[in-house]
PDB file of C-alpha atoms in Angstrom:
ATOM      1  CA  MET A   7       0.000   0.000   0.000  1.00  0.00           C
ATOM      2  CA  ALA A   8       1.394   3.411  -0.958  1.00  0.00           C
ATOM      3  CA  ARG A   9       2.365   5.699   1.924  1.00  0.00           C
ATOM      4  CA  ASN A  10       0.621   9.026   2.305  1.00  0.00           C
ATOM      5  CA  ILE A  11       2.670  12.200   1.870  1.00  0.00           C
ATOM      6  CA  GLN A  12       2.932  13.740   5.321  1.00  0.00           C
ATOM      7  CA  SER A  13       3.262  17.348   4.183  1.00  0.00           C
ATOM      8  CA  LEU A  14       0.059  17.071   2.109  1.00  0.00           C
ATOM      9  CA  GLU A  15      -1.794  15.501   5.037  1.00  0.00           C
ATOM     10  CA  ARG A  16      -0.672  18.376   7.271  1.00  0.00           C
ATOM     11  CA  ALA A  17      -1.674  20.983   4.676  1.00  0.00           C
ATOM     12  CA  ALA A  18      -5.111  19.363   4.323  1.00  0.00           C
ATOM     13  CA  ALA A  19      -5.534  19.311   8.109  1.00  0.00           C
ATOM     14  CA  MET A  20      -4.563  22.985   8.226  1.00  0.00           C
ATOM     15  CA  LEU A  21      -7.178  23.917   5.609  1.00  0.00           C
ATOM     16  CA  ARG A  22      -9.845  21.962   7.490  1.00  0.00           C
ATOM     17  CA  LEU A  23      -8.882  23.731  10.705  1.00  0.00           C
ATOM     18  CA  LEU A  24      -9.157  27.144   9.080  1.00  0.00           C
ATOM     19  CA  ALA A  25     -12.500  26.177   7.545  1.00  0.00           C
ATOM     20  CA  GLY A  26     -13.884  25.066  10.902  1.00  0.00           C
ATOM     21  CA  GLY A  27     -14.477  28.469  12.444  1.00  0.00           C
ATOM     22  CA  GLU A  28     -15.282  32.047  11.562  1.00  0.00           C
ATOM     23  CA  ARG A  29     -12.305  33.681  13.258  1.00  0.00           C
ATOM     24  CA  ARG A  30      -8.791  33.931  11.929  1.00  0.00           C
ATOM     25  CA  LEU A  31      -6.136  31.774  13.566  1.00  0.00           C
ATOM     26  CA  GLY A  32      -2.606  32.703  14.557  1.00  0.00           C
ATOM     27  CA  LEU A  33       0.488  30.609  13.948  1.00  0.00           C
ATOM     28  CA  SER A  34       0.635  29.404  17.553  1.00  0.00           C
ATOM     29  CA  ASP A  35      -3.033  28.378  17.507  1.00  0.00           C
ATOM     30  CA  ILE A  36      -2.581  26.403  14.287  1.00  0.00           C
ATOM     31  CA  ALA A  37       0.630  24.719  15.406  1.00  0.00           C
ATOM     32  CA  SER A  38      -0.723  23.672  18.805  1.00  0.00           C
ATOM     33  CA  SER A  39      -4.062  22.472  17.395  1.00  0.00           C
ATOM     34  CA  LEU A  40      -2.292  20.188  14.912  1.00  0.00           C
ATOM     35  CA  GLY A  41       0.596  19.184  17.164  1.00  0.00           C
ATOM     36  CA  LEU A  42       3.222  20.748  14.903  1.00  0.00           C
ATOM     37  CA  ALA A  43       6.356  22.726  15.599  1.00  0.00           C
ATOM     38  CA  LYS A  44       5.934  26.402  14.788  1.00  0.00           C
ATOM     39  CA  GLY A  45       8.610  26.253  12.104  1.00  0.00           C
ATOM     40  CA  THR A  46       6.894  23.345  10.372  1.00  0.00           C
ATOM     41  CA  ALA A  47       3.476  25.009  10.545  1.00  0.00           C
ATOM     42  CA  HIS A  48       4.884  28.288   9.256  1.00  0.00           C
ATOM     43  CA  GLY A  49       6.526  26.574   6.275  1.00  0.00           C
ATOM     44  CA  ILE A  50       3.268  24.915   5.248  1.00  0.00           C
ATOM     45  CA  LEU A  51       1.296  28.124   5.734  1.00  0.00           C
ATOM     46  CA  ARG A  52       3.800  30.061   3.645  1.00  0.00           C
ATOM     47  CA  THR A  53       3.425  27.573   0.779  1.00  0.00           C
ATOM     48  CA  LEU A  54      -0.367  27.633   1.001  1.00  0.00           C
ATOM     49  CA  GLN A  55      -0.251  31.429   1.035  1.00  0.00           C
ATOM     50  CA  GLN A  56       1.939  31.542  -2.074  1.00  0.00           C
ATOM     51  CA  GLU A  57      -0.591  29.325  -3.888  1.00  0.00           C
ATOM     52  CA  GLY A  58      -3.505  31.524  -2.781  1.00  0.00           C
ATOM     53  CA  PHE A  59      -5.125  28.869  -0.572  1.00  0.00           C
ATOM     54  CA  VAL A  60      -4.433  30.845   2.615  1.00  0.00           C
ATOM     55  CA  GLU A  61      -4.347  34.591   3.323  1.00  0.00           C
ATOM     56  CA  GLN A  62      -2.640  36.424   6.183  1.00  0.00           C
ATOM     57  CA  ASP A  63      -4.076  39.549   7.757  1.00  0.00           C
ATOM     58  CA  ASP A  64      -1.499  42.344   7.530  1.00  0.00           C
ATOM     59  CA  THR A  65      -2.474  43.837  10.899  1.00  0.00           C
ATOM     60  CA  SER A  66      -2.912  40.822  13.155  1.00  0.00           C
ATOM     61  CA  GLY A  67      -0.753  38.313  11.303  1.00  0.00           C
ATOM     62  CA  ARG A  68      -3.507  35.722  11.606  1.00  0.00           C
ATOM     63  CA  TYR A  69      -4.476  33.313   8.834  1.00  0.00           C
ATOM     64  CA  GLN A  70      -7.712  32.525   7.010  1.00  0.00           C
ATOM     65  CA  LEU A  71      -8.769  30.603   3.890  1.00  0.00           C
ATOM     66  CA  GLY A  72      -7.752  32.263   0.615  1.00  0.00           C
ATOM     67  CA  ALA A  73      -9.631  33.258  -2.498  1.00  0.00           C
ATOM     68  CA  GLU A  74      -8.039  30.542  -4.672  1.00  0.00           C
ATOM     69  CA  LEU A  75      -9.614  27.831  -2.517  1.00  0.00           C
ATOM     70  CA  LEU A  76     -12.985  29.513  -2.924  1.00  0.00           C
ATOM     71  CA  ARG A  77     -12.470  29.705  -6.690  1.00  0.00           C
ATOM     72  CA  LEU A  78     -11.693  26.001  -6.904  1.00  0.00           C
ATOM     73  CA  GLY A  79     -14.763  25.176  -4.837  1.00  0.00           C
ATOM     74  CA  THR A  80     -16.969  27.352  -7.022  1.00  0.00           C
ATOM     75  CA  THR A  81     -15.549  25.700 -10.135  1.00  0.00           C
ATOM     76  CA  TYR A  82     -16.458  22.280  -8.772  1.00  0.00           C
ATOM     77  CA  LEU A  83     -19.986  23.428  -7.968  1.00  0.00           C
ATOM     78  CA  ASP A  84     -20.375  24.980 -11.421  1.00  0.00           C
ATOM     79  CA  VAL A  85     -19.222  21.793 -13.157  1.00  0.00           C
ATOM     80  CA  HIS A  86     -21.420  19.668 -10.919  1.00  0.00           C
ATOM     81  CA  GLU A  87     -24.461  21.823 -11.705  1.00  0.00           C
ATOM     82  CA  LEU A  88     -23.605  21.873 -15.415  1.00  0.00           C
ATOM     83  CA  ARG A  89     -23.471  18.082 -15.552  1.00  0.00           C
ATOM     84  CA  ALA A  90     -26.653  17.697 -13.502  1.00  0.00           C
ATOM     85  CA  ARG A  91     -28.565  20.107 -15.750  1.00  0.00           C
ATOM     86  CA  ALA A  92     -27.285  18.428 -18.894  1.00  0.00           C
ATOM     87  CA  LEU A  93     -28.119  14.792 -18.047  1.00  0.00           C
ATOM     88  CA  VAL A  94     -31.576  14.625 -19.602  1.00  0.00           C
ATOM     89  CA  TRP A  95     -30.736  16.762 -22.622  1.00  0.00           C
ATOM     90  CA  THR A  96     -27.543  14.858 -23.494  1.00  0.00           C
ATOM     91  CA  ASP A  97     -29.414  11.554 -23.256  1.00  0.00           C
ATOM     92  CA  ASP A  98     -32.009  12.957 -25.657  1.00  0.00           C
ATOM     93  CA  LEU A  99     -29.275  14.168 -28.023  1.00  0.00           C
ATOM     94  CA  ALA A 100     -27.634  10.731 -28.089  1.00  0.00           C
ATOM     95  CA  ARG A 101     -30.976   9.102 -28.917  1.00  0.00           C
ATOM     96  CA  SER A 102     -31.946  11.599 -31.619  1.00  0.00           C
ATOM     97  CA  SER A 103     -28.528  11.720 -33.302  1.00  0.00           C
ATOM     98  CA  GLY A 104     -27.517   8.111 -32.801  1.00  0.00           C
ATOM     99  CA  GLU A 105     -24.040   9.309 -31.783  1.00  0.00           C
ATOM    100  CA  SER A 106     -22.005   9.620 -28.604  1.00  0.00           C
ATOM    101  CA  VAL A 107     -22.322  12.899 -26.704  1.00  0.00           C
ATOM    102  CA  HIS A 108     -19.588  14.729 -24.801  1.00  0.00           C
ATOM    103  CA  LEU A 109     -19.874  17.605 -22.338  1.00  0.00           C
ATOM    104  CA  GLY A 110     -16.642  19.565 -21.919  1.00  0.00           C
ATOM    105  CA  VAL A 111     -15.235  22.444 -19.875  1.00  0.00           C
ATOM    106  CA  LEU A 112     -12.000  24.437 -20.034  1.00  0.00           C
ATOM    107  CA  HIS A 113      -9.211  22.919 -17.932  1.00  0.00           C
ATOM    108  CA  GLN A 114      -5.432  23.425 -18.092  1.00  0.00           C
ATOM    109  CA  GLN A 115      -5.152  24.524 -21.737  1.00  0.00           C
ATOM    110  CA  GLY A 116      -7.529  21.831 -22.902  1.00  0.00           C
ATOM    111  CA  VAL A 117     -11.062  20.489 -22.767  1.00  0.00           C
ATOM    112  CA  LEU A 118     -11.934  18.257 -19.833  1.00  0.00           C
ATOM    113  CA  ILE A 119     -14.735  15.781 -20.584  1.00  0.00           C
ATOM    114  CA  VAL A 120     -17.085  15.883 -17.584  1.00  0.00           C
ATOM    115  CA  HIS A 121     -19.937  13.815 -19.038  1.00  0.00           C
ATOM    116  CA  HIS A 122     -20.142  11.188 -21.778  1.00  0.00           C
ATOM    117  CA  VAL A 123     -23.228   9.456 -23.160  1.00  0.00           C
ATOM    118  CA  PHE A 124     -22.526   6.349 -25.204  1.00  0.00           C
ATOM    119  CA  ARG A 125     -23.729   5.967 -28.751  1.00  0.00           C
ATOM    120  CA  PRO A 126     -27.069   4.114 -28.462  1.00  0.00           C
ATOM    121  CA  ASP A 127     -26.087   0.913 -30.219  1.00  0.00           C
ATOM    122  CA  ASP A 128     -24.435  -2.348 -29.230  1.00  0.00           C
ATOM    123  CA  SER A 129     -20.908  -1.358 -30.228  1.00  0.00           C
ATOM    124  CA  ARG A 130     -18.044  -1.579 -27.764  1.00  0.00           C
ATOM    125  CA  GLN A 131     -17.221   1.873 -26.363  1.00  0.00           C
ATOM    126  CA  VAL A 132     -14.862   3.351 -23.761  1.00  0.00           C
ATOM    127  CA  LEU A 133     -16.068   5.844 -21.145  1.00  0.00           C
ATOM    128  CA  GLU A 134     -14.166   9.105 -21.670  1.00  0.00           C
ATOM    129  CA  ILE A 135     -15.106  11.081 -18.539  1.00  0.00           C
ATOM    130  CA  GLY A 136     -11.905  12.720 -17.298  1.00  0.00           C
ATOM    131  CA  ALA A 137     -10.227  12.621 -20.706  1.00  0.00           C
ATOM    132  CA  MET A 138      -8.621  15.757 -22.121  1.00  0.00           C
ATOM    133  CA  GLN A 139      -9.079  17.066 -25.656  1.00  0.00           C
ATOM    134  CA  PRO A 140      -7.125  19.842 -27.414  1.00  0.00           C
ATOM    135  CA  LEU A 141      -8.621  23.313 -27.752  1.00  0.00           C
ATOM    136  CA  HIS A 142      -7.482  24.101 -31.289  1.00  0.00           C
ATOM    137  CA  SER A 143      -8.623  21.048 -33.227  1.00  0.00           C
ATOM    138  CA  THR A 144     -11.765  19.599 -31.594  1.00  0.00           C
ATOM    139  CA  ALA A 145     -15.266  20.988 -31.996  1.00  0.00           C
ATOM    140  CA  LEU A 146     -15.631  21.319 -28.208  1.00  0.00           C
ATOM    141  CA  GLY A 147     -12.310  23.140 -27.975  1.00  0.00           C
ATOM    142  CA  LYS A 148     -13.044  25.531 -30.822  1.00  0.00           C
ATOM    143  CA  VAL A 149     -16.399  26.451 -29.290  1.00  0.00           C
ATOM    144  CA  LEU A 150     -14.791  27.213 -25.929  1.00  0.00           C
ATOM    145  CA  SER A 151     -12.009  29.180 -27.639  1.00  0.00           C
ATOM    146  CA  ALA A 152     -14.553  31.209 -29.613  1.00  0.00           C
ATOM    147  CA  TYR A 153     -16.768  32.164 -26.682  1.00  0.00           C
ATOM    148  CA  ASP A 154     -14.547  32.086 -23.585  1.00  0.00           C
ATOM    149  CA  PRO A 155     -11.784  34.751 -23.484  1.00  0.00           C
ATOM    150  CA  VAL A 156      -9.667  32.619 -21.152  1.00  0.00           C
ATOM    151  CA  ALA A 157      -9.939  29.597 -23.449  1.00  0.00           C
ATOM    152  CA  HIS A 158      -9.129  31.864 -26.393  1.00  0.00           C
ATOM    153  CA  SER A 159      -5.883  32.971 -24.756  1.00  0.00           C
ATOM    154  CA  GLU A 160      -5.034  29.417 -23.735  1.00  0.00           C
ATOM    155  CA  ALA A 161      -5.560  28.158 -27.278  1.00  0.00           C
ATOM    156  CA  LEU A 162      -3.327  30.865 -28.764  1.00  0.00           C
ATOM    157  CA  ASP A 163      -0.589  30.309 -26.168  1.00  0.00           C
ATOM    158  CA  ALA A 164      -0.660  26.524 -26.488  1.00  0.00           C
ATOM    159  CA  ASP A 165       1.409  24.445 -28.867  1.00  0.00           C
ATOM    160  CA  ARG A 166      -1.106  23.923 -31.678  1.00  0.00           C
ATOM    161  CA  LYS A 167       0.398  20.790 -33.137  1.00  0.00           C
ATOM    162  CA  PRO A 168      -1.078  19.138 -36.220  1.00  0.00           C
ATOM    163  CA  PHE A 169      -2.859  15.844 -35.589  1.00  0.00           C
ATOM    164  CA  THR A 170      -3.816  15.360 -39.242  1.00  0.00           C
ATOM    165  CA  ASP A 171      -3.205  17.297 -42.444  1.00  0.00           C
ATOM    166  CA  ARG A 172      -6.535  19.083 -41.799  1.00  0.00           C
ATOM    167  CA  THR A 173      -5.584  20.553 -38.408  1.00  0.00           C
ATOM    168  CA  VAL A 174      -5.590  24.372 -38.382  1.00  0.00           C
ATOM    169  CA  CYS A 175      -2.431  25.548 -36.615  1.00  0.00           C
ATOM    170  CA  ASP A 176      -1.631  28.995 -38.045  1.00  0.00           C
ATOM    171  CA  PRO A 177      -2.724  31.763 -35.605  1.00  0.00           C
ATOM    172  CA  GLY A 178      -4.403  33.873 -38.294  1.00  0.00           C
ATOM    173  CA  ASP A 179      -6.271  30.937 -39.797  1.00  0.00           C
ATOM    174  CA  PHE A 180      -7.302  29.818 -36.324  1.00  0.00           C
ATOM    175  CA  GLU A 181      -8.703  33.276 -35.520  1.00  0.00           C
ATOM    176  CA  GLN A 182     -10.738  33.199 -38.739  1.00  0.00           C
ATOM    177  CA  LEU A 183     -12.075  29.805 -37.738  1.00  0.00           C
ATOM    178  CA  LEU A 184     -13.193  31.205 -34.383  1.00  0.00           C
ATOM    179  CA  ASP A 185     -14.907  34.131 -36.149  1.00  0.00           C
ATOM    180  CA  ILE A 186     -16.848  31.629 -38.257  1.00  0.00           C
ATOM    181  CA  THR A 187     -17.725  29.642 -35.133  1.00  0.00           C
ATOM    182  CA  ARG A 188     -19.157  32.713 -33.404  1.00  0.00           C
ATOM    183  CA  ALA A 189     -21.064  33.755 -36.529  1.00  0.00           C
ATOM    184  CA  ARG A 190     -22.826  30.430 -36.997  1.00  0.00           C
ATOM    185  CA  GLY A 191     -23.119  29.376 -33.330  1.00  0.00           C
ATOM    186  CA  TYR A 192     -21.375  26.019 -33.555  1.00  0.00           C
ATOM    187  CA  ALA A 193     -18.047  24.413 -34.427  1.00  0.00           C
ATOM    188  CA  ALA A 194     -17.187  21.322 -36.426  1.00  0.00           C
ATOM    189  CA  ASP A 195     -14.156  19.074 -36.531  1.00  0.00           C
ATOM    190  CA  VAL A 196     -13.943  16.902 -39.633  1.00  0.00           C
ATOM    191  CA  GLU A 197     -10.820  14.743 -39.334  1.00  0.00           C
ATOM    192  CA  GLU A 198      -8.853  17.586 -37.733  1.00  0.00           C
ATOM    193  CA  THR A 199      -8.032  15.542 -34.632  1.00  0.00           C
ATOM    194  CA  TRP A 200      -8.611  11.899 -35.588  1.00  0.00           C
ATOM    195  CA  GLU A 201      -8.700  10.352 -39.049  1.00  0.00           C
ATOM    196  CA  GLY A 202     -12.188   9.192 -39.997  1.00  0.00           C
ATOM    197  CA  VAL A 203     -13.847  10.997 -37.057  1.00  0.00           C
ATOM    198  CA  ALA A 204     -16.026  14.124 -37.074  1.00  0.00           C
ATOM    199  CA  SER A 205     -17.659  16.133 -34.313  1.00  0.00           C
ATOM    200  CA  ILE A 206     -20.083  19.028 -33.887  1.00  0.00           C
ATOM    201  CA  ALA A 207     -20.340  21.224 -30.764  1.00  0.00           C
ATOM    202  CA  ALA A 208     -22.196  24.280 -29.462  1.00  0.00           C
ATOM    203  CA  PRO A 209     -21.658  26.552 -26.443  1.00  0.00           C
ATOM    204  CA  ILE A 210     -23.492  26.426 -23.113  1.00  0.00           C
ATOM    205  CA  HIS A 211     -24.061  29.656 -21.167  1.00  0.00           C
ATOM    206  CA  ASP A 212     -25.065  30.266 -17.564  1.00  0.00           C
ATOM    207  CA  ARG A 213     -27.467  32.766 -15.986  1.00  0.00           C
ATOM    208  CA  ARG A 214     -24.871  35.522 -16.412  1.00  0.00           C
ATOM    209  CA  ARG A 215     -24.707  34.709 -20.146  1.00  0.00           C
ATOM    210  CA  MET A 216     -21.131  33.531 -19.591  1.00  0.00           C
ATOM    211  CA  PRO A 217     -19.818  30.468 -21.471  1.00  0.00           C
ATOM    212  CA  VAL A 218     -19.419  27.595 -18.998  1.00  0.00           C
ATOM    213  CA  GLY A 219     -18.941  24.630 -21.311  1.00  0.00           C
ATOM    214  CA  ALA A 220     -19.743  23.009 -24.607  1.00  0.00           C
ATOM    215  CA  VAL A 221     -21.748  19.996 -25.718  1.00  0.00           C
ATOM    216  CA  GLY A 222     -21.196  17.999 -28.851  1.00  0.00           C
ATOM    217  CA  ILE A 223     -21.550  14.742 -30.723  1.00  0.00           C
ATOM    218  CA  THR A 224     -18.750  12.620 -32.145  1.00  0.00           C
ATOM    219  CA  GLY A 225     -18.863   9.842 -34.724  1.00  0.00           C
ATOM    220  CA  ALA A 226     -17.642   8.483 -38.003  1.00  0.00           C
ATOM    221  CA  VAL A 227     -17.327  10.986 -40.847  1.00  0.00           C
ATOM    222  CA  GLU A 228     -19.672   8.972 -43.077  1.00  0.00           C
ATOM    223  CA  ARG A 229     -22.433   9.280 -40.464  1.00  0.00           C
ATOM    224  CA  LEU A 230     -21.979  12.939 -39.462  1.00  0.00           C
ATOM    225  CA  CYS A 231     -21.291  14.278 -42.951  1.00  0.00           C
ATOM    226  CA  ARG A 232     -23.083  14.197 -46.272  1.00  0.00           C
ATOM    227  CA  GLU A 233     -21.297  15.101 -49.520  1.00  0.00           C
ATOM    228  CA  GLY A 234     -18.400  16.563 -47.548  1.00  0.00           C
ATOM    229  CA  GLU A 235     -20.551  18.803 -45.325  1.00  0.00           C
ATOM    230  CA  VAL A 236     -21.734  18.325 -41.767  1.00  0.00           C
ATOM    231  CA  ARG A 237     -25.379  17.262 -41.774  1.00  0.00           C
ATOM    232  CA  PRO A 238     -27.619  20.262 -40.956  1.00  0.00           C
ATOM    233  CA  GLU A 239     -30.100  18.206 -38.924  1.00  0.00           C
ATOM    234  CA  LEU A 240     -27.283  17.129 -36.601  1.00  0.00           C
ATOM    235  CA  ILE A 241     -26.105  20.729 -36.246  1.00  0.00           C
ATOM    236  CA  ALA A 242     -29.661  21.722 -35.282  1.00  0.00           C
ATOM    237  CA  ALA A 243     -29.878  18.891 -32.736  1.00  0.00           C
ATOM    238  CA  VAL A 244     -26.606  19.882 -31.052  1.00  0.00           C
ATOM    239  CA  ARG A 245     -27.554  23.563 -30.916  1.00  0.00           C
ATOM    240  CA  ASP A 246     -30.990  22.713 -29.516  1.00  0.00           C
ATOM    241  CA  CYS A 247     -29.353  20.660 -26.788  1.00  0.00           C
ATOM    242  CA  ALA A 248     -26.929  23.476 -25.904  1.00  0.00           C
ATOM    243  CA  ARG A 249     -29.777  25.999 -25.745  1.00  0.00           C
ATOM    244  CA  ALA A 250     -31.852  23.671 -23.549  1.00  0.00           C
ATOM    245  CA  VAL A 251     -29.017  23.214 -21.040  1.00  0.00           C
ATOM    246  CA  SER A 252     -28.345  26.961 -21.089  1.00  0.00           C
ATOM    247  CA  ARG A 253     -32.003  27.663 -20.326  1.00  0.00           C
ATOM    248  CA  ASP A 254     -31.885  25.229 -17.406  1.00  0.00           C
ATOM    249  CA  LEU A 255     -28.856  27.135 -16.108  1.00  0.00           C
ATOM    250  CA  GLY A 256     -30.883  30.341 -16.227  1.00  0.00           C
ATOM    251  CA  ALA A 257     -29.485  31.831 -19.422  1.00  0.00           C
ATOM    252  CA  GLY A 258     -32.879  32.437 -21.001  1.00  0.00           C
ATOM    253  CA  ARG A 259     -33.294  32.442 -24.773  1.00  0.00           C
ATOM    254  CA  PHE A 260     -30.390  32.698 -27.239  1.00  0.00           C
TER     255      PHE A 260
END
């Protein structure tokens, strides 16, 4: 059995201690409560402070939870709510399109798959929840890059490597692609990431009209495309799904 990392256990205990009460705690209070030497406690607090998980009051010198920890918690709640709101609609999209459905959010210069509905047939499939997809070549990634300023910056700063001869890597060409995505309200990936595979995605917005994710379908090119073009009825189905989830998140009509 793998041994736990003591410093991480102590940091976690420190965060729980600070979360347990309303008042700020001093170094001595924290050290004595956790049975640590002051030097050890101070070293952990300094690291947590540098990462934004802990803040120190300039006047009293006491410690409290930091804004970064709150941001991470809010992100989890947002993703959890997004997935919960999307469950019914993504199931419907999989049934109506006959293809697998992915729900993705921006994470570490890529798209994190937070929900995956299998294609409704008897084929063997692999669950992709937790998988990462590139921003610049996938339909989900292009949608996020088009509508989310942070994703846009991440996509431009990232190494946009070619996966196939169709992958758009040039910054100017990529910007034009994002303009087209915003103009038509969806993005497509036809063999830009995987040979023989196409995908269609549309943005999801929250009650503040902010982009919080993207939903899309993925399947074989011969099923998603007709005469070299993405099938319009599948585009409509994906956009309808995205609008339905957005409405459930309080975004109203788009």
